[in-house]
Coordinates of C-alpha atoms and ligand atoms in Angstrom, one line a residue:
M1 CA 0.0 -0.1 0.0
S2 CA 1.2 3.5 -0.8
I3 CA 1.8 5.9 2.1
Q4 CA 0.0 8.6 0.4
K5 CA -3.5 7.1 1.2
N6 CA -4.2 8.7 4.6
K7 CA -3.1 12.1 3.4
P8 CA -4.5 15.0 5.6
K9 CA -6.1 17.6 3.5
K10 CA -4.9 20.8 5.1
S11 CA -5.8 24.1 3.8
G12 CA -3.2 26.1 1.8
W13 CA -2.9 28.6 4.7
N14 CA -2.4 26.0 7.3
S15 CA 0.2 24.4 5.1
L16 CA 1.9 27.7 4.7
R17 CA 2.0 28.4 8.3
G18 CA 3.3 25.0 8.9
L19 CA 6.1 25.6 6.4
F20 CA 7.0 28.8 8.0
S21 CA 7.0 27.2 11.4
L22 CA 9.8 25.0 10.2
I23 CA 12.3 28.0 10.2
G24 CA 12.5 27.7 14.1
A25 CA 15.4 29.4 15.7
S26 CA 16.8 30.8 12.3
K27 CA 13.7 33.2 12.2
T28 CA 15.8 36.5 13.0
L29 CA 18.5 35.8 10.6
Y30 CA 15.9 35.0 7.9
I31 CA 14.0 38.2 8.6
L32 CA 17.2 40.2 8.5
S33 CA 18.0 38.7 5.2
I34 CA 14.7 39.6 3.8
L35 CA 15.2 43.3 5.1
A36 CA 18.5 43.3 3.2
L37 CA 16.6 42.2 0.1
A38 CA 14.2 45.2 0.7
V39 CA 17.1 47.5 0.8
T40 CA 18.6 46.1 -2.5
V41 CA 15.3 46.5 -4.2
A42 CA 14.9 50.1 -3.0
L43 CA 18.5 51.0 -4.2
E44 CA 17.7 49.3 -7.5
M45 CA 14.5 51.3 -8.0
S46 CA 16.0 54.7 -7.0
G47 CA 18.2 54.4 -10.1
F48 CA 15.2 55.4 -12.1
L49 CA 14.8 58.6 -10.2
V50 CA 18.5 59.5 -10.9
I51 CA 17.9 58.9 -14.6
R52 CA 14.9 61.1 -14.6
H53 CA 16.8 63.8 -12.7
V54 CA 19.7 63.5 -15.1
V55 CA 17.4 63.8 -18.3
D56 CA 15.3 66.8 -17.0
K57 CA 17.9 68.7 -15.0
V58 CA 21.2 67.9 -16.6
I59 CA 20.9 66.7 -20.2
I60 CA 17.9 68.7 -21.5
I61 CA 19.3 72.0 -20.1
K62 CA 22.9 71.0 -21.1
K63 CA 24.3 71.7 -17.7
G64 CA 27.8 70.2 -18.4
I65 CA 30.0 67.4 -17.4
K66 CA 30.4 68.1 -13.7
P67 CA 26.9 67.4 -12.5
L68 CA 26.8 64.4 -14.8
A69 CA 29.8 63.0 -13.1
F70 CA 28.3 63.7 -9.6
W71 CA 25.1 61.8 -10.6
A72 CA 27.3 59.1 -12.1
G73 CA 29.0 58.9 -8.7
I74 CA 25.7 58.5 -6.9
F75 CA 24.6 55.9 -9.2
L76 CA 27.8 53.9 -8.6
L77 CA 27.4 54.3 -4.7
A78 CA 23.9 53.0 -5.1
S79 CA 25.1 50.0 -7.1
L80 CA 27.9 49.2 -4.5
G81 CA 25.3 49.4 -1.8
R82 CA 23.0 47.1 -3.8
G83 CA 25.8 44.6 -4.1
F84 CA 26.6 44.7 -0.5
F85 CA 23.1 44.2 0.6
S86 CA 22.4 41.6 -2.0
Y87 CA 25.4 39.7 -0.7
L88 CA 24.0 39.9 2.9
H89 CA 20.7 38.6 1.8
G90 CA 22.1 35.7 -0.3
K91 CA 24.3 34.6 2.5
G92 CA 21.6 34.9 5.3
K93 CA 18.9 33.1 3.3
A94 CA 21.2 30.3 2.2
R95 CA 22.4 29.7 5.7
C96 CA 18.8 29.6 7.1
A97 CA 17.6 27.3 4.3
E98 CA 20.4 24.8 4.7
T99 CA 19.8 24.8 8.6
V100 CA 16.2 24.1 8.1
T101 CA 16.8 21.4 5.6
R102 CA 19.4 19.8 7.9
Q103 CA 16.9 19.9 10.8
I104 CA 14.0 18.5 8.7
R105 CA 16.1 15.7 7.3
N106 CA 17.4 14.8 10.8
G107 CA 13.9 15.0 12.2
L108 CA 12.5 12.9 9.5
Y109 CA 15.2 10.2 9.7
D110 CA 14.8 10.2 13.5
H111 CA 11.0 9.8 13.1
M112 CA 11.4 7.0 10.5
Q113 CA 13.6 5.0 12.9
R114 CA 10.8 5.1 15.4
L115 CA 7.9 4.3 13.3
S116 CA 6.0 1.0 14.0
F117 CA 6.7 -2.2 12.2
S118 CA 3.2 -2.1 10.8
Y119 CA 3.9 1.4 9.4
H120 CA 6.9 0.0 7.5
D121 CA 4.8 -2.9 6.3
R122 CA 2.4 -0.6 4.8
S123 CA 5.0 1.7 3.1
Q124 CA 7.3 1.3 0.2
T125 CA 11.0 2.1 1.0
G126 CA 11.4 4.0 -2.3
E127 CA 8.6 6.3 -1.5
L128 CA 10.1 7.0 1.9
V129 CA 13.5 7.7 0.3
Q130 CA 11.9 10.0 -2.0
R131 CA 10.3 12.1 0.6
A132 CA 13.5 12.3 2.6
T133 CA 15.3 13.5 -0.4
S134 CA 13.4 15.3 -3.1
D135 CA 10.7 16.6 -1.0
V136 CA 12.9 17.8 1.6
D137 CA 14.9 19.5 -1.1
E138 CA 11.7 21.2 -2.2
I139 CA 11.5 22.8 1.4
R140 CA 14.9 24.1 1.1
R141 CA 14.0 25.8 -2.1
F142 CA 10.9 27.3 -0.3
F143 CA 13.2 29.2 1.9
A144 CA 16.1 29.8 -0.4
E145 CA 14.3 30.7 -3.5
Q146 CA 10.5 30.9 -3.2
I147 CA 10.0 33.1 -0.3
P148 CA 12.8 35.6 -1.3
A149 CA 11.2 35.6 -4.7
V150 CA 7.8 36.6 -3.4
C151 CA 9.2 39.2 -1.1
Q152 CA 11.2 40.6 -4.1
I153 CA 8.1 40.8 -6.1
L154 CA 6.2 42.5 -3.4
F155 CA 8.9 45.0 -2.6
Q156 CA 9.5 45.7 -6.2
F157 CA 5.9 46.1 -6.8
S158 CA 5.1 48.4 -3.8
I159 CA 8.2 50.5 -4.2
N160 CA 7.7 50.8 -7.9
L161 CA 4.1 51.8 -7.5
A162 CA 4.9 54.4 -4.7
I163 CA 7.4 56.0 -7.0
L164 CA 4.9 56.0 -10.0
L165 CA 2.2 57.6 -7.8
F166 CA 4.8 60.1 -6.9
L167 CA 5.7 60.9 -10.5
E168 CA 2.1 61.0 -12.0
W169 CA -0.8 59.3 -10.1
R170 CA -3.3 59.2 -13.0
L171 CA -0.7 57.4 -15.2
A172 CA 0.3 55.2 -12.2
L173 CA -3.4 54.0 -11.7
L174 CA -3.7 53.3 -15.3
S175 CA -0.5 51.2 -15.1
I176 CA -2.0 48.9 -12.4
I177 CA -5.4 48.1 -13.9
I178 CA -4.0 44.7 -15.1
V179 CA -2.9 43.8 -11.5
P180 CA -6.3 42.0 -10.4
V181 CA -6.4 40.2 -13.7
V182 CA -2.8 38.8 -13.3
G183 CA -3.6 38.0 -9.6
G184 CA -6.8 36.0 -10.5
I185 CA -5.0 34.1 -13.2
S186 CA -2.1 33.4 -10.9
S187 CA -4.2 31.9 -8.2
W188 CA -6.1 29.7 -10.6
F189 CA -2.8 28.6 -12.0
F190 CA -1.5 27.8 -8.5
F191 CA -4.3 25.3 -7.8
R192 CA -3.7 23.6 -11.4
I193 CA -0.1 23.3 -10.8
F194 CA -0.6 22.1 -7.3
E195 CA -2.7 19.2 -8.5
A196 CA -0.4 18.4 -11.4
Y197 CA 2.8 18.5 -9.1
D198 CA 1.0 16.2 -6.5
S199 CA 0.2 13.7 -9.0
F200 CA 3.7 14.0 -10.6
Q201 CA 5.5 13.5 -7.3
D202 CA 3.2 10.6 -6.5
Q203 CA 4.2 8.8 -9.7
E204 CA 7.9 9.5 -9.2
G205 CA 7.3 7.9 -5.8
H206 CA 6.1 4.7 -7.4
M207 CA 8.9 4.9 -9.9
T208 CA 11.5 5.2 -7.1
A209 CA 9.9 2.4 -5.2
R210 CA 10.0 0.2 -8.3
I211 CA 13.6 0.9 -9.1
Q212 CA 14.5 0.2 -5.3
E213 CA 12.6 -3.0 -5.3
N214 CA 14.0 -4.2 -8.6
L215 CA 17.6 -3.6 -7.5
S216 CA 17.1 -5.2 -4.2
G217 CA 15.6 -8.2 -5.7
I218 CA 18.0 -8.2 -8.8
R219 CA 19.0 -11.9 -8.2
V220 CA 15.4 -13.0 -8.2
V221 CA 14.7 -11.1 -11.5
R222 CA 17.6 -12.7 -13.1
A223 CA 17.0 -16.2 -11.7
F224 CA 13.5 -16.1 -13.2
A225 CA 14.7 -14.5 -16.3
R226 CA 12.1 -11.8 -15.8
Q227 CA 14.2 -8.8 -17.0
K228 CA 12.1 -8.3 -20.2
W229 CA 8.8 -8.2 -18.1
E230 CA 10.4 -5.8 -15.6
I231 CA 11.7 -3.6 -18.3
E232 CA 8.1 -3.5 -19.8
Q233 CA 6.6 -2.8 -16.3
F234 CA 9.1 0.0 -15.7
R235 CA 8.5 1.5 -19.2
E236 CA 4.8 1.5 -18.3
I237 CA 5.5 3.4 -15.1
N238 CA 7.8 5.8 -16.9
R239 CA 5.3 6.5 -19.6
E240 CA 2.8 7.6 -16.9
Q241 CA 5.5 9.7 -15.6
L242 CA 6.1 11.4 -18.7
K243 CA 2.3 12.0 -19.2
R244 CA 2.2 13.6 -15.7
G245 CA 5.3 15.6 -16.4
L246 CA 4.0 16.8 -19.6
K247 CA 0.8 17.9 -18.0
L248 CA 2.9 19.9 -15.4
T249 CA 4.9 21.6 -18.1
W250 CA 1.7 22.2 -20.2
W251 CA 0.4 24.5 -17.4
N252 CA 3.7 26.4 -17.2
S253 CA 3.9 26.9 -21.0
F254 CA 0.1 27.9 -21.1
Y255 CA 0.6 30.5 -18.4
W256 CA 3.7 32.3 -20.0
P257 CA 2.4 33.4 -23.4
F258 CA -0.8 34.5 -21.8
G259 CA 1.1 36.7 -19.3
H260 CA 3.3 38.1 -21.8
I261 CA 0.4 39.2 -24.1
L262 CA -1.5 40.9 -21.1
C263 CA 1.6 42.6 -19.8
G264 CA 2.4 43.7 -23.5
L265 CA -1.0 45.3 -23.8
Q266 CA -0.5 47.0 -20.5
F267 CA 2.8 48.5 -21.7
C268 CA 1.4 49.6 -25.0
L269 CA -1.4 51.5 -23.2
T270 CA 1.1 53.2 -20.8
L271 CA 3.3 54.1 -23.8
L272 CA 0.5 55.7 -25.9
I273 CA -1.0 57.6 -22.9
G274 CA 2.3 58.6 -21.4
G275 CA 3.8 59.6 -24.7
Y276 CA 0.8 61.7 -25.4
M277 CA 1.1 63.4 -21.9
A278 CA 4.8 64.2 -22.7
I279 CA 4.1 65.7 -26.1
D280 CA 1.3 67.7 -24.4
G281 CA 3.8 69.0 -21.7
A282 CA 1.7 67.4 -18.9
I283 CA 4.9 65.5 -17.9
S284 CA 8.6 66.1 -18.5
P285 CA 10.6 63.8 -20.9
G286 CA 12.6 62.6 -17.9
T287 CA 9.4 61.6 -16.1
F288 CA 8.3 59.8 -19.2
I289 CA 11.6 57.8 -19.5
A290 CA 11.6 56.9 -15.8
F291 CA 7.8 56.1 -16.1
S292 CA 8.3 53.6 -18.9
S293 CA 11.2 51.9 -17.4
L294 CA 9.3 51.6 -14.0
V295 CA 6.2 50.3 -15.8
N296 CA 8.3 47.7 -17.3
S297 CA 9.7 46.8 -13.9
L298 CA 6.3 46.6 -12.5
I299 CA 5.1 44.1 -15.2
W300 CA 8.0 41.8 -14.5
P301 CA 6.9 41.1 -10.9
M302 CA 3.4 40.5 -12.0
Q303 CA 4.4 37.9 -14.4
E304 CA 6.9 36.3 -11.9
L305 CA 4.0 36.1 -9.5
G306 CA 2.5 33.2 -11.5
R307 CA 5.7 31.3 -11.7
T308 CA 6.4 31.8 -8.0
M309 CA 3.0 30.8 -7.1
A310 CA 3.5 27.6 -9.0
E311 CA 6.7 26.9 -7.3
L312 CA 5.0 27.6 -3.9
S313 CA 2.5 25.1 -4.7
K314 CA 5.3 22.4 -5.1
S315 CA 6.5 23.2 -1.6
H316 CA 3.1 22.9 -0.3
V317 CA 2.8 19.4 -1.8
S318 CA 6.2 18.4 -0.5
Y319 CA 5.4 19.7 2.9
Q320 CA 2.2 17.7 3.0
R321 CA 4.0 14.6 1.8
I322 CA 6.6 15.0 4.8
R323 CA 3.8 15.9 7.2
V324 CA 2.0 12.6 6.5
I325 CA 5.0 10.8 7.7
L326 CA 5.6 13.1 10.7
D327 CA 2.0 12.7 11.8
E328 CA 2.3 9.0 11.9
E329 CA 2.6 7.8 15.6
Q330 CA 6.0 6.7 16.7
E331 CA 6.4 3.3 18.2
D332 CA 6.6 3.7 22.1
L333 CA 10.0 2.4 23.0
I334 CA 10.3 3.4 26.6
S335 CA 7.1 3.1 28.4
G336 CA 7.1 0.1 30.7
N337 CA 9.8 -1.5 32.8
S338 CA 12.9 -0.2 31.1
S339 CA 15.5 -0.3 33.8
D340 CA 19.0 -1.2 32.7
E341 CA 19.3 -3.2 36.0
I342 CA 16.9 -5.9 34.7
H343 CA 18.5 -9.0 33.8
L344 CA 15.9 -11.2 32.2
K345 CA 16.0 -14.9 33.1
G346 CA 14.1 -16.1 30.2
D347 CA 11.1 -17.9 31.6
L348 CA 8.2 -17.7 29.2
E349 CA 4.6 -18.7 29.2
F350 CA 2.2 -18.2 26.5
K351 CA -1.5 -18.3 27.5
K352 CA -4.3 -18.5 24.9
V353 CA -2.4 -15.8 22.8
K354 CA -4.2 -14.3 20.0
F355 CA -2.9 -12.0 17.3
G356 CA -3.9 -10.5 13.9
Y357 CA -2.2 -7.9 11.7
T358 CA -5.8 -6.5 10.9
E359 CA -8.6 -6.6 13.2
N360 CA -10.8 -9.2 11.5
L361 CA -8.2 -11.6 10.4
P362 CA -6.5 -13.6 13.1
V363 CA -3.1 -15.0 12.3
L364 CA -2.5 -16.7 15.7
Q365 CA -5.1 -18.1 17.9
D366 CA -5.2 -20.0 21.1
I367 CA -1.3 -20.3 21.5
S368 CA -0.5 -21.8 24.9
F369 CA 2.8 -23.4 26.0
S370 CA 5.4 -22.8 28.5
C371 CA 9.1 -22.5 28.1
P372 CA 11.4 -22.5 31.2
R373 CA 14.6 -20.5 31.1
G374 CA 17.5 -22.0 29.1
S375 CA 15.2 -24.4 27.1
K376 CA 14.8 -24.7 23.4
I377 CA 11.5 -24.4 21.6
A378 CA 11.3 -25.4 18.0
L379 CA 8.6 -24.2 15.6
L380 CA 7.6 -26.3 12.6
G381 CA 4.9 -25.6 10.1
T382 CA 4.1 -24.9 6.4
T383 CA 4.8 -21.5 5.0
G384 CA 2.3 -18.9 6.3
S385 CA 1.5 -20.9 9.4
G386 CA 2.5 -18.2 11.7
K387 CA 6.0 -19.1 12.9
T388 CA 7.6 -15.8 12.2
T389 CA 4.6 -13.9 13.6
L390 CA 4.8 -15.9 16.9
V391 CA 8.5 -15.1 17.4
N392 CA 8.0 -11.4 16.5
L393 CA 5.7 -11.0 19.4
L394 CA 8.5 -11.5 21.8
P395 CA 10.5 -8.3 21.0
R396 CA 7.2 -6.6 20.7
F397 CA 7.5 -5.9 17.0
Y398 CA 3.7 -6.4 17.1
D399 CA 1.7 -6.6 20.3
Y400 CA -0.6 -9.6 20.9
T401 CA -4.3 -8.7 20.8
G402 CA -5.7 -11.4 23.2
G403 CA -4.4 -13.8 26.0
E404 CA -1.1 -13.2 27.9
I405 CA 2.6 -13.8 27.3
L406 CA 4.3 -14.0 30.7
L407 CA 8.1 -13.3 30.8
D408 CA 9.6 -14.2 34.2
G409 CA 6.2 -14.1 35.6
E410 CA 5.3 -10.6 34.4
P411 CA 3.1 -9.7 31.3
L412 CA 5.2 -8.9 28.3
K413 CA 3.6 -5.6 27.9
N414 CA 5.0 -4.4 31.2
Y415 CA 8.4 -4.4 29.7
S416 CA 9.5 -1.6 27.5
R417 CA 10.3 -2.4 23.8
H418 CA 13.7 -1.0 24.2
M419 CA 14.7 -3.2 27.0
L420 CA 13.2 -6.4 25.4
R421 CA 15.1 -5.6 22.2
R422 CA 18.3 -5.2 24.1
Q423 CA 18.1 -8.6 25.7
I424 CA 16.6 -10.6 22.8
G425 CA 18.8 -11.7 20.0
I426 CA 17.6 -12.4 16.5
V427 CA 19.5 -14.3 13.9
E428 CA 17.3 -14.1 10.6
Q429 CA 17.2 -16.7 7.9
E430 CA 18.7 -14.2 5.5
P431 CA 20.7 -11.8 7.8
F432 CA 21.0 -8.2 6.5
L433 CA 24.6 -6.8 6.6
F434 CA 25.4 -3.1 6.3
S435 CA 27.9 -1.7 3.8
M436 CA 30.6 -1.3 6.5
T437 CA 33.6 -3.2 7.6
V438 CA 33.2 -6.8 9.0
R439 CA 34.2 -5.4 12.4
E440 CA 31.5 -2.8 12.3
N441 CA 28.9 -5.3 11.3
L442 CA 29.9 -7.5 14.2
T443 CA 29.8 -4.8 16.8
Y444 CA 26.6 -3.2 15.5
S445 CA 24.6 -5.2 18.0
V446 CA 26.2 -3.4 21.1
D447 CA 26.6 0.2 22.0
R448 CA 29.6 -0.1 24.0
K449 CA 33.3 -0.3 22.9
V450 CA 34.2 -3.9 22.1
S451 CA 37.9 -5.0 22.1
Q452 CA 39.5 -6.9 19.2
E453 CA 39.9 -9.9 21.5
E454 CA 36.2 -9.9 22.3
V455 CA 35.3 -9.6 18.5
E456 CA 37.6 -12.5 17.6
A457 CA 36.3 -14.7 20.3
A458 CA 32.8 -14.2 19.1
A459 CA 33.9 -14.8 15.5
K460 CA 35.8 -18.1 16.6
A461 CA 32.7 -19.3 18.5
A462 CA 30.7 -18.7 15.3
S463 CA 33.2 -20.5 13.1
I464 CA 33.8 -17.5 10.9
H465 CA 37.1 -16.3 12.2
H466 CA 39.3 -18.1 9.7
S467 CA 37.1 -16.9 6.7
I468 CA 37.4 -13.3 8.0
L469 CA 41.2 -13.7 8.0
S470 CA 41.3 -14.8 4.4
F471 CA 39.5 -11.6 3.4
P472 CA 41.8 -9.0 1.8
E473 CA 41.8 -6.7 4.9
G474 CA 40.5 -9.2 7.5
Y475 CA 38.3 -7.6 10.0
D476 CA 38.6 -4.3 8.2
T477 CA 37.3 -5.6 4.9
M478 CA 34.2 -3.8 3.6
V479 CA 31.1 -5.9 3.2
G480 CA 28.7 -5.5 0.3
E481 CA 28.9 -3.4 -2.9
K482 CA 32.2 -1.8 -2.0
G483 CA 34.0 -4.9 -0.7
V484 CA 33.6 -8.7 -0.5
S485 CA 30.4 -10.5 -1.5
L486 CA 29.8 -13.0 1.2
S487 CA 28.1 -16.3 0.7
G488 CA 24.8 -17.1 2.6
G489 CA 26.6 -19.3 5.1
Q490 CA 29.2 -16.7 5.8
K491 CA 26.5 -14.0 6.4
Q492 CA 24.7 -16.2 8.6
R493 CA 27.8 -16.9 10.7
I494 CA 28.6 -13.2 10.9
A495 CA 25.1 -12.6 12.1
I496 CA 25.5 -15.3 14.7
A497 CA 28.8 -13.9 15.9
R498 CA 27.1 -10.4 16.0
T499 CA 24.4 -11.9 18.3
L500 CA 27.0 -13.6 20.5
L501 CA 28.5 -10.2 21.2
K502 CA 25.1 -9.0 22.3
D503 CA 24.9 -11.9 24.6
P504 CA 21.1 -11.9 24.9
R505 CA 18.9 -13.9 27.3
I506 CA 16.4 -15.0 24.8
L507 CA 17.3 -16.0 21.3
I508 CA 15.4 -16.4 18.1
L509 CA 17.0 -18.3 15.3
D510 CA 15.6 -18.8 11.9
D511 CA 17.3 -21.9 10.7
S512 CA 15.4 -22.5 7.5
T513 CA 18.6 -22.5 5.4
S514 CA 18.4 -25.3 3.0
A515 CA 20.6 -24.3 0.2
V516 CA 24.1 -24.8 1.8
D517 CA 26.7 -27.6 1.5
A518 CA 27.2 -30.1 4.2
D519 CA 30.5 -28.5 5.3
T520 CA 28.8 -25.1 5.6
E521 CA 25.9 -26.7 7.4
A522 CA 28.1 -28.4 9.9
R523 CA 29.8 -25.0 10.6
I524 CA 26.6 -23.2 11.0
K525 CA 25.3 -25.9 13.2
K526 CA 28.3 -25.7 15.5
A527 CA 28.0 -21.9 15.6
M528 CA 24.4 -22.1 16.5
N529 CA 24.9 -24.7 19.2
G530 CA 27.5 -22.4 20.8
L531 CA 25.0 -19.4 20.7
M532 CA 22.0 -21.4 22.1
K533 CA 24.0 -22.7 25.2
N534 CA 22.2 -21.3 28.5
R535 CA 19.6 -19.1 26.6
T536 CA 16.0 -19.6 26.1
T537 CA 15.9 -20.2 22.4
F538 CA 13.1 -20.2 19.8
L539 CA 14.2 -22.1 16.7
I540 CA 12.3 -22.0 13.4
A541 CA 13.5 -25.1 11.5
H542 CA 12.4 -27.6 9.0
R543 CA 15.0 -30.3 9.3
I544 CA 14.4 -33.2 11.8
Q545 CA 18.2 -33.0 12.7
T546 CA 17.8 -29.6 14.1
L547 CA 14.2 -30.0 15.5
K548 CA 15.4 -33.1 17.5
Q549 CA 17.7 -31.1 19.7
A550 CA 14.6 -28.9 21.1
D551 CA 13.1 -29.6 24.4
T552 CA 9.7 -28.8 22.9
I553 CA 8.5 -28.8 19.4
L554 CA 5.4 -26.8 18.4
V555 CA 3.8 -27.8 15.1
L556 CA 1.7 -24.8 13.8
D557 CA -1.1 -24.9 11.2
K558 CA -3.1 -21.9 10.2
G559 CA -1.9 -20.0 13.3
R560 CA -2.9 -22.7 15.9
I561 CA -0.6 -25.2 17.6
V562 CA -1.6 -28.5 16.3
Q563 CA 1.0 -30.7 17.9
Q564 CA 3.2 -30.1 20.9
G565 CA 6.0 -32.2 22.6
S566 CA 9.5 -33.6 22.4
H567 CA 10.9 -35.4 19.3
E568 CA 10.4 -38.8 21.1
E569 CA 6.9 -38.0 21.9
L570 CA 5.9 -36.6 18.6
I571 CA 7.3 -39.5 16.3
R572 CA 5.1 -41.9 18.3
R573 CA 1.9 -40.0 17.3
D574 CA 0.4 -39.8 13.9
G575 CA 0.4 -36.3 12.4
F576 CA 2.4 -33.8 10.7
Y577 CA 5.6 -34.2 12.6
K578 CA 5.7 -37.9 12.1
D579 CA 5.0 -37.5 8.4
V580 CA 7.9 -35.0 8.1
F581 CA 10.1 -37.4 10.1
R582 CA 9.3 -40.4 7.9
L583 CA 9.8 -38.4 4.7
Q584 CA 13.2 -36.9 5.6
T585 CA 14.5 -40.3 7.1
R586 CA 13.4 -42.1 3.8
M587 CA 15.2 -39.4 1.7
E588 CA 18.2 -39.7 3.7
E589 CA 18.3 -43.4 3.4
E590 CA 17.9 -43.3 -0.2
L591 CA 20.7 -40.8 -0.6
Q592 CA 22.9 -42.9 1.6
E593 CA 22.2 -45.9 -0.6
E594 CA 22.9 -43.9 -3.7
L595 CA 26.3 -42.7 -2.4
Q596 CA 27.2 -46.3 -1.3
A597 CA 26.3 -47.5 -4.7
A598 CA 28.3 -44.8 -6.3
G599 CA 31.2 -45.7 -3.8
A600 CA 30.9 -49.4 -4.8
V601 CA 31.3 -48.6 -8.6
Ligands
LIG701 P1 5.5 -18.4 8.5 O1 6.7 -17.7 9.2 O2 5.1 -19.6 9.2 O3 5.9 -18.6 7.1 P2 4.3 -15.8 8.8 O4 4.2 -15.6 10.3 O5 5.2 -15.2 8.1 O6 4.3 -17.4 8.6 O7 2.8 -15.5 8.3 C1 1.6 -15.8 8.8 C2 0.4 -15.2 8.1 O8 0.5 -13.8 8.5 C3 0.5 -15.4 6.7 O9 -0.9 -15.6 6.2 C4 1.1 -14.0 6.2 O10 0.6 -13.8 4.9 C5 0.5 -13.1 7.3 N1 1.4 -12.0 7.5 C6 2.9 -12.1 7.7 N2 3.4 -10.9 7.9 C7 2.5 -10.0 7.6 C8 2.4 -8.6 7.7 N3 3.5 -7.9 8.0 N4 1.2 -7.9 7.5 C9 0.1 -8.7 7.2 N5 0.1 -10.1 7.2 C10 1.2 -10.6 7.4

């Protein structure tokens, strides 16, 4: 499901106010930078008054070079002042915009780290990436470009108008009759662009998600030779992106010619009437020249208004897209028993536990069993029977909805998620390693300083030490794209060593690996045995050899426990476990026979 669905529809003003509130502590600097902009614009506009004065009082009456040089000096000073204030403005706004962007990006990243598992289940990684990058960048542009542009337009317009009114008020009023028309068109345009951009960004989110998913699953794509299908799917998405992009540009291209024509008409009118007044002697030639230049610079901000409004609507969209994420409730990590002093013993009891990802669809029902400290519980069942869901309740990735889980005699929900996750270790079926060095990956599980001896001891216990030494830079070798590619078995043993360093009281192991050779399997098994010692362990497994070592085996089917007992007990009863046992034993016997036959030849 896309993360766009539960989007709050906020009014434009609320959203703008929200956007402004992001400025926070940089407010004063930002206001100062906008004031510097006002001074820059005022100095620029004053140049037209100098021109008027020079034409009327120096050139026409041929006053000589001295006054000309004087006014040229004034002009130069004004230009220097303009340059200086423009520098202050540019520096101030850039600093504020970068600070705000950094804060939003940090805040968003922080927030994403604390969102619930169910939120991440619902959202696509690519879309989240897009919001943390391109949408955040749009907010930067709001402060660095759009607000200064709006202010510049307002300053230019009001200063210009004031000068025009001062020069000749009737002509000035004539020059602004177009303003309400441009304003009306710009607002209408704002909403069209808003819709078009929202839809464009949405599609870009889909596209980013698609690329991200495809690249993460590139092996699957290749293995099933689905490249052609994937390319076709991507082209389809890209075609839609083009369609929406063209719509966005269409609104832009539609607006500009319209604006040009309107403003051109306005200028013609001023030229005709102003020119006539100058011929008639109602205004001086200097006033006429200054007037026509000023009218020209009055028209530019009006045209710019449309473009800036369109840009503003983009920030408005991006802000809402970010707001949707920030409004999502964070996972409560700390409430409950959270003391660092607690050392779990690992006694667990499930009493009629019930859980469903959605309200009306139970995934686990009536789960009851007990698990004394240090014991091993194995879970067996077909895919989708609820094994992963069951173990995910322990670190409170999801909270059970009925019954009770008791940990050391206390309801699980009384413990904080943070504390539980610190004391529960998980080795996934396909462990995720980060693009960092082997050592950094190993010590990722603990937030204290770990000595090299400790790291090596964990790696030795997980039977991975020698493999690590054979890497080009040993423990400093980079993992992933920039370094070595690890085999599935190596990754799993690094994950085991990582969990060993964490030294958890409760352990969750997903031992569903089947595609490893006998030698690797023996190593993994050895590593796992070391890890399980003296810890309450939940083991998801399919092989009888692994299941056998558990104190209790739970057979799950459609979210219910259908069989429960030790290996010896279960092979004596008819049911799923006995069937699996028979099947695997027969397969092994056949394999042995084949090997012997091959050996005999
Ligand atoms: P197993 O580990 O035995 O293969 P799971 O616990 O992964 O089974 O899945 C049990 C059921 O819950 C399946 O029907 C699966 O589709 C569903 N399920 C698993 N994870 C989620 C999730 N994050 N959101 C919604 N349904 C899920």
